[in-house]
Coordinates of N, CA and C in Angstrom, one line a residue:
X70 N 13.5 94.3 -47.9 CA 14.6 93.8 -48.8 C 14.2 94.2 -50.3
X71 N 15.2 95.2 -50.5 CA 14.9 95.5 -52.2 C 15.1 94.1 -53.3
X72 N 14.7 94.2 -54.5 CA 15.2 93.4 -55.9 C 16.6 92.9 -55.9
X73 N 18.1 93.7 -56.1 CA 18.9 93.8 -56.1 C 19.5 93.1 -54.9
X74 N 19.2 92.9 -53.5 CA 19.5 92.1 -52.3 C 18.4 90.8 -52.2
X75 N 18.1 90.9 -53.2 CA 17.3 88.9 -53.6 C 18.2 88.6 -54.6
X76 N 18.8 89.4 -55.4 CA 19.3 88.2 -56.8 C 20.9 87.9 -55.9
X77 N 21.5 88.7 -55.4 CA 22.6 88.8 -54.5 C 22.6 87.5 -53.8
X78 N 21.5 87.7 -52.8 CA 21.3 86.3 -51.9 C 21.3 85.1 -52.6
X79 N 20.1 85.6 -53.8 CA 20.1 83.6 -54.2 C 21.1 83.6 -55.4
X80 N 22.3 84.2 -55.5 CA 23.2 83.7 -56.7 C 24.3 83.1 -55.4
X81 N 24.4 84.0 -54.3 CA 24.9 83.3 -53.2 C 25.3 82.0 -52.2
X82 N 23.7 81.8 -52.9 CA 23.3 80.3 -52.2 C 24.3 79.3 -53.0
X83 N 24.9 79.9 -54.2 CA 25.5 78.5 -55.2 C 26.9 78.7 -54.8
X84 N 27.5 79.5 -53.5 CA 28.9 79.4 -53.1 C 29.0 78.4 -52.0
X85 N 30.0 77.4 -52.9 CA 30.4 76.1 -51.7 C 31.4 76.4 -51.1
X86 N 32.1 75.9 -50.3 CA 33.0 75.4 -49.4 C 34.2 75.6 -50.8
X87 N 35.7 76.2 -50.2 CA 37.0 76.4 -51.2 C 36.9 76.9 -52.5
X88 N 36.0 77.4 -52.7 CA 35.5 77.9 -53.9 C 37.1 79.2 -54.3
X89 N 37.1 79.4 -55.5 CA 37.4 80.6 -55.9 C 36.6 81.5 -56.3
X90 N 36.0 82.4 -56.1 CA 35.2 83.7 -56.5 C 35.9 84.3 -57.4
X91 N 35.4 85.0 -58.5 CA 35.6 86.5 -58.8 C 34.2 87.2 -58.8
X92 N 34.4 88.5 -58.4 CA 33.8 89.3 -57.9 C 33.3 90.8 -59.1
X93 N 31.9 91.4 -59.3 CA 32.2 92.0 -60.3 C 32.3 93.4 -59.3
X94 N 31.5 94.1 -60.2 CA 31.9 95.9 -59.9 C 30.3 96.1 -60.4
X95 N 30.2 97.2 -59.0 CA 28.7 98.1 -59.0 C 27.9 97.6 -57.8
X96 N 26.7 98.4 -58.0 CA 25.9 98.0 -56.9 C 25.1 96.5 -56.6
X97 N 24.9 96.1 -57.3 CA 24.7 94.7 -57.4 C 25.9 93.4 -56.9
X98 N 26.8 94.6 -57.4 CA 28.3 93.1 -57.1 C 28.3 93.4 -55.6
X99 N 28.2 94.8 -55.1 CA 28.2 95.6 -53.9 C 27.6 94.6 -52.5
X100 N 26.5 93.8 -52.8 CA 25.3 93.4 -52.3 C 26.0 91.9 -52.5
X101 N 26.2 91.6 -53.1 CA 26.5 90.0 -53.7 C 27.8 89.7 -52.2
X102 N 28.8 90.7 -52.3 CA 30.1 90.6 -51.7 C 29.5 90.9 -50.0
X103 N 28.9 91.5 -49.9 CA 27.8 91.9 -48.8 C 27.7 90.3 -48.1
X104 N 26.5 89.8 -48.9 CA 26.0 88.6 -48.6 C 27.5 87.3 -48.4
X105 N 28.4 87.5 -49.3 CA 29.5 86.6 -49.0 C 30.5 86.7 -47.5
X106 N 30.1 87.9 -47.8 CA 30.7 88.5 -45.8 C 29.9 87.8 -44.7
X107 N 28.6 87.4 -44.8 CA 27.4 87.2 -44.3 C 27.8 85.7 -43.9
X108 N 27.6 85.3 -45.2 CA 27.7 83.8 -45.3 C 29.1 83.2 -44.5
X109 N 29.9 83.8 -44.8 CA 31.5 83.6 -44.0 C 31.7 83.7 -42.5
X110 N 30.5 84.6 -42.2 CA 30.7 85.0 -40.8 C 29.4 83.8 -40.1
X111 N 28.3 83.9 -40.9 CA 27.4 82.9 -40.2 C 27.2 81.4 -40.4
X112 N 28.0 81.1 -41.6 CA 27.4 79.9 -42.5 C 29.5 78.9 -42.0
X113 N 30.2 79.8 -41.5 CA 31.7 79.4 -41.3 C 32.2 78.6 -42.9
X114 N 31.5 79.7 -44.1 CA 31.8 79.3 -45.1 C 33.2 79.8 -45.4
X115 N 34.0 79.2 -45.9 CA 36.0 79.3 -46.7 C 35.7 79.4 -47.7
X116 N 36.6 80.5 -48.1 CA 36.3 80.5 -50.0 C 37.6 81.9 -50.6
X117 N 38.0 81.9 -51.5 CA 38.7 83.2 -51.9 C 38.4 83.9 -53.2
X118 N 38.7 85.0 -53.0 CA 38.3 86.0 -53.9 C 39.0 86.4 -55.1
X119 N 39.2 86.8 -56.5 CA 39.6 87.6 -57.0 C 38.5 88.9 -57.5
X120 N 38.9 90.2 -58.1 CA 38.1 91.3 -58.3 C 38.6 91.6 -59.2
X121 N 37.3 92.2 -60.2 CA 37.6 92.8 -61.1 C 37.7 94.2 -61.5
X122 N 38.0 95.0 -60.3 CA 38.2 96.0 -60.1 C 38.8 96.3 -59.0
X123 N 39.0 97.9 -58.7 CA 40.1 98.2 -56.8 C 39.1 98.5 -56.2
X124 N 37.2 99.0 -57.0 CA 36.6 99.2 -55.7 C 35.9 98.3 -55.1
X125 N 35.4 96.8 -56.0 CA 35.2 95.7 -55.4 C 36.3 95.3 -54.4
X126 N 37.9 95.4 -55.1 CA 38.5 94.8 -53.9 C 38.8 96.0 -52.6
X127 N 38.4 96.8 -52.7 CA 38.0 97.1 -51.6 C 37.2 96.9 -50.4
X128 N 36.0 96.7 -51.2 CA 35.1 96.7 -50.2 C 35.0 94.8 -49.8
X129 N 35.2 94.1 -50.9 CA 35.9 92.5 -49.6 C 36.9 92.9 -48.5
X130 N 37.9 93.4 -49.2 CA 39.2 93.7 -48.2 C 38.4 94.1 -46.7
X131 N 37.5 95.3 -46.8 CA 36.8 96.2 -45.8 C 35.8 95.0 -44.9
X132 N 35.8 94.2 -45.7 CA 34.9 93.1 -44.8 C 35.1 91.5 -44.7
X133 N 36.5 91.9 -44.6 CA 37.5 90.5 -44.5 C 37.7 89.4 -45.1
X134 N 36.8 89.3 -46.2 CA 37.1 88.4 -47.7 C 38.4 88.1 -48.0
X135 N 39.3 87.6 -48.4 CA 40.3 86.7 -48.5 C 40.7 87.2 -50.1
X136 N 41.3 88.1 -50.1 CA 41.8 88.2 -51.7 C 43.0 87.5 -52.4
X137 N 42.8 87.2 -53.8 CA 43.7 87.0 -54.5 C 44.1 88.0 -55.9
X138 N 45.2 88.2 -56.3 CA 45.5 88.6 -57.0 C 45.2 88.1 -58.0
X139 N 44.9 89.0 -59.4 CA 44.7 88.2 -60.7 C 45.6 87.1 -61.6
X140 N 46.6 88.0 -61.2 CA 48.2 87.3 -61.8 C 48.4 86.1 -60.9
X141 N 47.8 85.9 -59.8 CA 47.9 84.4 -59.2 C 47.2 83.4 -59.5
X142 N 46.1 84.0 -60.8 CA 45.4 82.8 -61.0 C 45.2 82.5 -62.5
X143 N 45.0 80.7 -63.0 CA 44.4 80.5 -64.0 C 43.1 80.1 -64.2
X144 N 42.3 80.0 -63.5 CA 41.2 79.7 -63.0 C 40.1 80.3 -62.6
X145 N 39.0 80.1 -62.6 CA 38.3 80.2 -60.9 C 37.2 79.5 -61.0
X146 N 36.3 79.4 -60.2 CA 35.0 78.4 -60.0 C 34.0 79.2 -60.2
X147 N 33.8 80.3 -59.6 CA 32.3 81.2 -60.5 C 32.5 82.6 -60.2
X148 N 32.1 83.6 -61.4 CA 32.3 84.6 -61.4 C 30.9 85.1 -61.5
X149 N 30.7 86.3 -60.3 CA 29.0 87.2 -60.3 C 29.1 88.5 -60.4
X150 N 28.3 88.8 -61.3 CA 28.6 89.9 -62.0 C 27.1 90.6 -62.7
X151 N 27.0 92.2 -63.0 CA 25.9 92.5 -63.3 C 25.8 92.8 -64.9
X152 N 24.9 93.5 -65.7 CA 25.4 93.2 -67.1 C 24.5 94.6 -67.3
X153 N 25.0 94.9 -68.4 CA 23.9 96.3 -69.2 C 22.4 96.1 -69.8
X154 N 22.8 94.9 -70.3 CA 21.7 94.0 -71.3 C 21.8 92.7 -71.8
X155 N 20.5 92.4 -71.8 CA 20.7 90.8 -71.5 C 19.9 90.3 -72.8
X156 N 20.1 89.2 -73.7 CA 19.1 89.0 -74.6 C 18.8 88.0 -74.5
X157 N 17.7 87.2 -75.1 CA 17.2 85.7 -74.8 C 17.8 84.8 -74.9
X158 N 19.4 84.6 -75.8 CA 20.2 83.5 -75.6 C 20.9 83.8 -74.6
X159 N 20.9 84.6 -73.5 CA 22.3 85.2 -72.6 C 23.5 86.0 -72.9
X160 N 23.2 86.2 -74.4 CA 24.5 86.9 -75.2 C 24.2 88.9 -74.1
X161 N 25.6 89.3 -73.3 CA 25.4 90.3 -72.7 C 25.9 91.5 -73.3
X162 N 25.5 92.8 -73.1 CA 26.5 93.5 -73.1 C 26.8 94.4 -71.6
X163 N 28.4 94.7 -71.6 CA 28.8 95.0 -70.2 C 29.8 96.4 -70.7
X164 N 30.3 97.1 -70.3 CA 31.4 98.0 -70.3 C 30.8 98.9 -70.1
X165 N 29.6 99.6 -69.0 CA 29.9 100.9 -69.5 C 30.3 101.6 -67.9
X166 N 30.7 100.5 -67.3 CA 31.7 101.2 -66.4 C 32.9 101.2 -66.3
X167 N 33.6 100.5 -67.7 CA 34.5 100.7 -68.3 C 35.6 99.9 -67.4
X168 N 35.3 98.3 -67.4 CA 36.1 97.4 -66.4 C 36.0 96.2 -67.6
X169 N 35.8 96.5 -68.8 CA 35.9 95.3 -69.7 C 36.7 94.1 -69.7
X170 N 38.0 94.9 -69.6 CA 39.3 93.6 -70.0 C 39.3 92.3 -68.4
X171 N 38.8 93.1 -67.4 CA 38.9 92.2 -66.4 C 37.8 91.4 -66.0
X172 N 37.2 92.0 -66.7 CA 35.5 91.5 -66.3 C 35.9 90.5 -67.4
X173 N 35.8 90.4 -68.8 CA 36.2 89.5 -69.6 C 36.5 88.0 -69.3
X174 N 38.2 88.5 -68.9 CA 38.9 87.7 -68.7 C 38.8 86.9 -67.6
X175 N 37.6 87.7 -66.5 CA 37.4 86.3 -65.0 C 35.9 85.8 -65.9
X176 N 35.2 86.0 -66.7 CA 34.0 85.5 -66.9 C 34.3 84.0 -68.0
X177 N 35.3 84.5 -68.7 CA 36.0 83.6 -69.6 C 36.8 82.9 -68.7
X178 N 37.4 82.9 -67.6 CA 38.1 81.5 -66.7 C 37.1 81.4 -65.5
X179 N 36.0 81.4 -66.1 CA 35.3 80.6 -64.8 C 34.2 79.1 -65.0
X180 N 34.5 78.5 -64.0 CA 33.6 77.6 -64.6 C 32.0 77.8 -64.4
X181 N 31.4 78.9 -63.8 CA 30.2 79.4 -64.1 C 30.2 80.7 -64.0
X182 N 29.3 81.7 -64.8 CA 29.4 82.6 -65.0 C 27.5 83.6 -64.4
X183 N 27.6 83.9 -63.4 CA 26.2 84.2 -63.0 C 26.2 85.9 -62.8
X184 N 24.8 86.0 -63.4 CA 24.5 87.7 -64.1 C 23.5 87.7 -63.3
X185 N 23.8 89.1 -62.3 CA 22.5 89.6 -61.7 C 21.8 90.9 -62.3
X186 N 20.6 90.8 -62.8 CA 19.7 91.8 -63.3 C 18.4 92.1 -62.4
X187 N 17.7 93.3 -63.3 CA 16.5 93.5 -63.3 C 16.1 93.8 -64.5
X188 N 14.6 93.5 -64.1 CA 13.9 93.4 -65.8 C 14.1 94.4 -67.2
X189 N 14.8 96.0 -66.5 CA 15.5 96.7 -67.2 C 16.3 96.2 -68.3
X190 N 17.4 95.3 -68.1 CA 18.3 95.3 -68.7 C 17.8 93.9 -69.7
X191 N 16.7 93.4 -69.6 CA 16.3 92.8 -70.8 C 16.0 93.4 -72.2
X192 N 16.8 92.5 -73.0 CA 16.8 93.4 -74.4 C 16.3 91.8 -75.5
X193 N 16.0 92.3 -76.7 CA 15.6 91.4 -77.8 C 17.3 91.2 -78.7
X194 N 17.9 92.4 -79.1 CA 19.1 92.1 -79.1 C 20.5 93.5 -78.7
X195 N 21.2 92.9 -79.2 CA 22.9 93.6 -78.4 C 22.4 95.3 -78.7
X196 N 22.8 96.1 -78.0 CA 22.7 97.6 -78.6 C 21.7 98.5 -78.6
X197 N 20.6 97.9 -78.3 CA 19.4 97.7 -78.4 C 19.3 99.6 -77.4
X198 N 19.3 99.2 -76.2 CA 19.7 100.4 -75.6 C 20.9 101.2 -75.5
X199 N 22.1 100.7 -75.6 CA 23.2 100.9 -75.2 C 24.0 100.8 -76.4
X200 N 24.9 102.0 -76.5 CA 26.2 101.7 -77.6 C 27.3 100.3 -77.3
X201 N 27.8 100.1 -77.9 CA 29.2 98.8 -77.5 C 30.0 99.8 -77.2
X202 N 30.8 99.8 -75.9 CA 32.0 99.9 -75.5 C 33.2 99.4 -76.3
X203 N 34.5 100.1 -76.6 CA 35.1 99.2 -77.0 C 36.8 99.7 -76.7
X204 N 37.3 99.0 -75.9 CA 38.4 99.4 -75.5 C 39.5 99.4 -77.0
X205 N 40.2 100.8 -76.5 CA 41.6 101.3 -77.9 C 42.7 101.4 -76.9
X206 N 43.7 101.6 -77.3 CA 45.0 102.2 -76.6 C 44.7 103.8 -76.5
X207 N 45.6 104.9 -76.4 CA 45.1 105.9 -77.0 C 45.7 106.5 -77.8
X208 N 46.7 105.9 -78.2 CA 47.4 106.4 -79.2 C 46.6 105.8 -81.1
X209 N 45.9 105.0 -80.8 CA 45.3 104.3 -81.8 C 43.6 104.3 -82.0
X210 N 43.5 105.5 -81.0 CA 42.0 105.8 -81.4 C 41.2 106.6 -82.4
X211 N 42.2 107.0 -83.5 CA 41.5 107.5 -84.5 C 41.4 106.6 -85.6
X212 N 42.3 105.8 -85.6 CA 42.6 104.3 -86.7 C 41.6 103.5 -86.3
X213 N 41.3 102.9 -85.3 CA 40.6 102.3 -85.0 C 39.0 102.8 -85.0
X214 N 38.7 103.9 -84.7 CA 37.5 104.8 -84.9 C 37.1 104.8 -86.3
X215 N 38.1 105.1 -87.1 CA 38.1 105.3 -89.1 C 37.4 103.8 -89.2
X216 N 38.3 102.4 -88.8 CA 38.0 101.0 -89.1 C 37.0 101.0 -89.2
X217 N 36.1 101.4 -87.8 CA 35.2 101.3 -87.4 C 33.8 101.6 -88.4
X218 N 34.5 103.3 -88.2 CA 33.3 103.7 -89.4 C 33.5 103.2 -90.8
X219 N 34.1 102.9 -91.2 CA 34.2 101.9 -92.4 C 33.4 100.4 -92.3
X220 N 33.1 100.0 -91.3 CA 32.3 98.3 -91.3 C 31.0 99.5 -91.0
X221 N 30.3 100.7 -90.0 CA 29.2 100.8 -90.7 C 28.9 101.6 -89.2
X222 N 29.8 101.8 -88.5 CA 29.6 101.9 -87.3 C 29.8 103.4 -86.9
X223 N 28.7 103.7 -86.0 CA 28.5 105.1 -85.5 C 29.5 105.7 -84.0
X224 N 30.6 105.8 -84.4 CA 31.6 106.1 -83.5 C 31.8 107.4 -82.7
X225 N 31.8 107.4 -81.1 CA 32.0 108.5 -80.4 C 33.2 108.3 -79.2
X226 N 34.1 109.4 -79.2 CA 35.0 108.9 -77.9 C 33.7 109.4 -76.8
X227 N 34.5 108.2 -75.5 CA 33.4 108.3 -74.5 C 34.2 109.4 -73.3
X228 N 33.7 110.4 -73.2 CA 34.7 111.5 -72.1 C 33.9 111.5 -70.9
X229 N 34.5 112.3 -69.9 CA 34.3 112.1 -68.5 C 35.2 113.3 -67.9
X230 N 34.4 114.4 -67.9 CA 34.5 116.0 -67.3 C 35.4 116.2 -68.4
X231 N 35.0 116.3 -69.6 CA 35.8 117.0 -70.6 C 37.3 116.3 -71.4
X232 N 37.3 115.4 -70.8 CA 39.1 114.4 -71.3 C 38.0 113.0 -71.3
X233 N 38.7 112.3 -72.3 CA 38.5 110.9 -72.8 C 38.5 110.1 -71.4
X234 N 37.2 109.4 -71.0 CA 37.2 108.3 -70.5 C 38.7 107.2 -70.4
X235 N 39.3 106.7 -69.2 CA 40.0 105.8 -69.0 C 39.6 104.6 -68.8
X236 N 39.6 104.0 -69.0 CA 39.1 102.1 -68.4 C 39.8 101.7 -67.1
X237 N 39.8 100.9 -66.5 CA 40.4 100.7 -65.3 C 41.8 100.0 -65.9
X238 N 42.2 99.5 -67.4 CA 43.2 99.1 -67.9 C 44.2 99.9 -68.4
X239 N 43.1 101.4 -68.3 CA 44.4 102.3 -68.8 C 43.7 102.8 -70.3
X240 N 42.6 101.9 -71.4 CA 42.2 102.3 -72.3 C 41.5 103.1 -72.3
X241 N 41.5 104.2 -73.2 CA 40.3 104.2 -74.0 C 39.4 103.5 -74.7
X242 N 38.1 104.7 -74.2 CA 36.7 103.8 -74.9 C 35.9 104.8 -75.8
X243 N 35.9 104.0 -77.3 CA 34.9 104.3 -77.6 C 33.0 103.6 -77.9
X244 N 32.2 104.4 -77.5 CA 30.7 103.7 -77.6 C 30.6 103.9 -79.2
X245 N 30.1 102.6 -79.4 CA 29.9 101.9 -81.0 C 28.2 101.9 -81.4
X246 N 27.8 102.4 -82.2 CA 26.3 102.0 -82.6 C 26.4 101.8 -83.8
X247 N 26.0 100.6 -83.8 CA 25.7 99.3 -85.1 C 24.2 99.7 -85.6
X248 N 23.7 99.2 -86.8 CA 22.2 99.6 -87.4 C 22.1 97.6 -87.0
X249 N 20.6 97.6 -86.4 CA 20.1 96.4 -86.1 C 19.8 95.5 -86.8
X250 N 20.3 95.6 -88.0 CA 20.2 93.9 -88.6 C 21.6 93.5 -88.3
X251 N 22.9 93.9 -87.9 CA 24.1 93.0 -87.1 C 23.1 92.5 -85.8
X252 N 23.6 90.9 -86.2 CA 23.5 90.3 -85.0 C 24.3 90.2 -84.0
X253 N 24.5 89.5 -82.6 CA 25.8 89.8 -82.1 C 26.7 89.1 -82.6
X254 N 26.6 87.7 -82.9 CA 27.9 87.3 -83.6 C 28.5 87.8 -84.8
X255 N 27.7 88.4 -85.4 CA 28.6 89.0 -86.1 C 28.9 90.5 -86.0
X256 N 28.5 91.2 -84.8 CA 29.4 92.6 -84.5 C 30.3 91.9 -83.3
X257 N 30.1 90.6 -82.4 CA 31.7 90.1 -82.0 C 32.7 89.7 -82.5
X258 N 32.2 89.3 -84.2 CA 33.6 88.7 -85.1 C 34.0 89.8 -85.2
X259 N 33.2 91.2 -86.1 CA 34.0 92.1 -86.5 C 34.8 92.8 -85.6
X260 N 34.3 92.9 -83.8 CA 35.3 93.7 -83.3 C 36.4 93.1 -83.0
X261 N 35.9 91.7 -82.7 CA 37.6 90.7 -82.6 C 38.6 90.8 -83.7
X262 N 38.1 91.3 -84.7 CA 38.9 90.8 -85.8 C 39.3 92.7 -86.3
X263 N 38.8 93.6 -85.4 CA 39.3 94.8 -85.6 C 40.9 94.6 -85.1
X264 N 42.1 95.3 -85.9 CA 43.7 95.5 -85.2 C 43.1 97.1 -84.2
X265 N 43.7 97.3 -83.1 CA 43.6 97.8 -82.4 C 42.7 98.2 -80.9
X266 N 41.7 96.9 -81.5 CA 40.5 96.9 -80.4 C 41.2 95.8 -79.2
X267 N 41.4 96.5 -78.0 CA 41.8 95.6 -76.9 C 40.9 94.6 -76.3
X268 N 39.7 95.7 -76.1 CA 38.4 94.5 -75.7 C 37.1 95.4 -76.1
X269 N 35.9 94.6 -75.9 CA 34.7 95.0 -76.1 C 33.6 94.7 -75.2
X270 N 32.1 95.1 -75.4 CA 31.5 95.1 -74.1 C 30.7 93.9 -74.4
X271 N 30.7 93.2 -76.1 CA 30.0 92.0 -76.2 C 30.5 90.9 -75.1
X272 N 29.8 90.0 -74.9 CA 30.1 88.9 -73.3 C 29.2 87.5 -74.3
X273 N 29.7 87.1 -75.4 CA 29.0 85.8 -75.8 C 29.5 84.4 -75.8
X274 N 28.6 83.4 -75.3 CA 28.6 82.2 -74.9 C 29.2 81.9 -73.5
X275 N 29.5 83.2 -72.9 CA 29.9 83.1 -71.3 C 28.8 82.8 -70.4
X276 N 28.0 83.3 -70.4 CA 26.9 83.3 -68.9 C 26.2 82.5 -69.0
X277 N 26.8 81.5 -67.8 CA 25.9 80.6 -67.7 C 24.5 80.4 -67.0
X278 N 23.8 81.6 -66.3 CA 22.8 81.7 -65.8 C 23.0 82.9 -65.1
X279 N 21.6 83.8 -65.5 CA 21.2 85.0 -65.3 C 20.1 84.8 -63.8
X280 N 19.9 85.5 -63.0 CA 19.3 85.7 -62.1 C 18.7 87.4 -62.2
X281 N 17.0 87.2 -62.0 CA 16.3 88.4 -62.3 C 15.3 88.8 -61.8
X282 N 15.7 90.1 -60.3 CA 14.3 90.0 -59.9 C 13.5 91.4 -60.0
X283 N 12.3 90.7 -60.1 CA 11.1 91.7 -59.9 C 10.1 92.2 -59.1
X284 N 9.7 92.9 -58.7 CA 8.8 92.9 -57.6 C 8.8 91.6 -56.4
X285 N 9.9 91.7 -55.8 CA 9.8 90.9 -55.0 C 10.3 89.2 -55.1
X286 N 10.4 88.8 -56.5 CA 10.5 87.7 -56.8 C 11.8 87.4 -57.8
X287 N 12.5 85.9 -57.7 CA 13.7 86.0 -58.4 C 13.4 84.7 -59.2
X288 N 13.5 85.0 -60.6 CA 13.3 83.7 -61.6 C 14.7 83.8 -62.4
X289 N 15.2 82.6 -62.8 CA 16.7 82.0 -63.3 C 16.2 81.8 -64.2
X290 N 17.6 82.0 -65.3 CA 17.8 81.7 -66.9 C 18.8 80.8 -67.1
X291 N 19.1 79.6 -67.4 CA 20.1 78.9 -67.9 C 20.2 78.8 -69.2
X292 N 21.9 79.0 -69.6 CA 22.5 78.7 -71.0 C 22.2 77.3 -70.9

């Protein structure tokens, strides 16, 4: 049993009985939804799904998970999900599979928010490895790009076989590189407070516990 099929299992252990799920995207969520198939079929656990993506909801659909639509809900009970980079307060960064606005918006209505990693994706702070994602329309991506480089920021559209990267929302993204004396709250004020920015890949004061294993072994972070 690899790393990735331990943090899966034991974030798993914290699904009770009528629960609402949301579900993330990638190989880790892959594994997570895996084990909830598991649990359903051996444990005669009840519970429903929403996804923050079509290929998560796929692969429940493919293994009889119980879906709900997003528009059917204001809620949910816990959302598991993997992250880019993780810093000592749990402040994350996520987008670069470019699922921001949904990932967001189930991490922000859940009442817990649980991040599966490996020791990789530990960082000291936001950007650290990774540019910020940040979703535009596309008609508004050079305005917003200019903004950008005007607060200090190293702007690139993010493409994918030659044409601008899509988001699963429909946006454009561009990857952002900040100089590291911004901390993250204050490169989350300024992109909230950018006109034209839909979403971003900062994830702060949501995660309520991170799950991380290594060599065999899985140790928990609580906000």
């Amino acid at each position: 049993m690899n790393d990735k099929q331990l943090v899966a299992i034991e974030a798993a252990k914290h699904v009770e009985n009528g629960m609402l799920l949301g579900l993330g995207t990638g190989s880790t969520a892959d594994l997570f939804i895996e084990e909830l198939a598991r649990r359903m079929k051996d444990d005669k656990l009840k519970f429903k799904v929403v996804s923050s993506s079509a290929a998560s909801a796929r692969k429940a659909g493919d293994l009889g998970l119980q879906l709900v639509e997003m528009d059917d809900i204001s809620h949910l009970d816990l959302y598991v999900d993997g992250a880019d980079e993780v810093t000592p307060d749990l402040t994350l960064l996520k987008g670069r599979g470019a699922d921001l606005v949904k990932e967001k918006l189930l991490a922000k209505a859940a009442g817990q928010f649980f991040v599966l990693i490996d020791q990789s994706k530990l960082v000291s702070r936001i950007g650290e490895k990774y540019p910020i994602p940040v979703e535009v329309p596309a008609f508004s991506w050079q305005l917003v790009k200019h903004s950008l480089e005007q607060a200090g920021g190293q702007v690139v559209l993010r493409k994918k076989d030659g044409q601008p990267a899509v988001s699963s929302h429909g946006s454009w993204i561009l990857d952002v590189t900040f100089e590291p004396r911004l901390d993250a709250a204050t490169l989350d004020d300024l992109l909230n407070g950018t006109p034209g920015v839909v979403e971003h890949g900062i994830f702060r004061g949501l995660a309520r516990g991170v799950f991380m294993a290594e060599n065999g072994n899985v140790t928990q972070r609580w906000a």
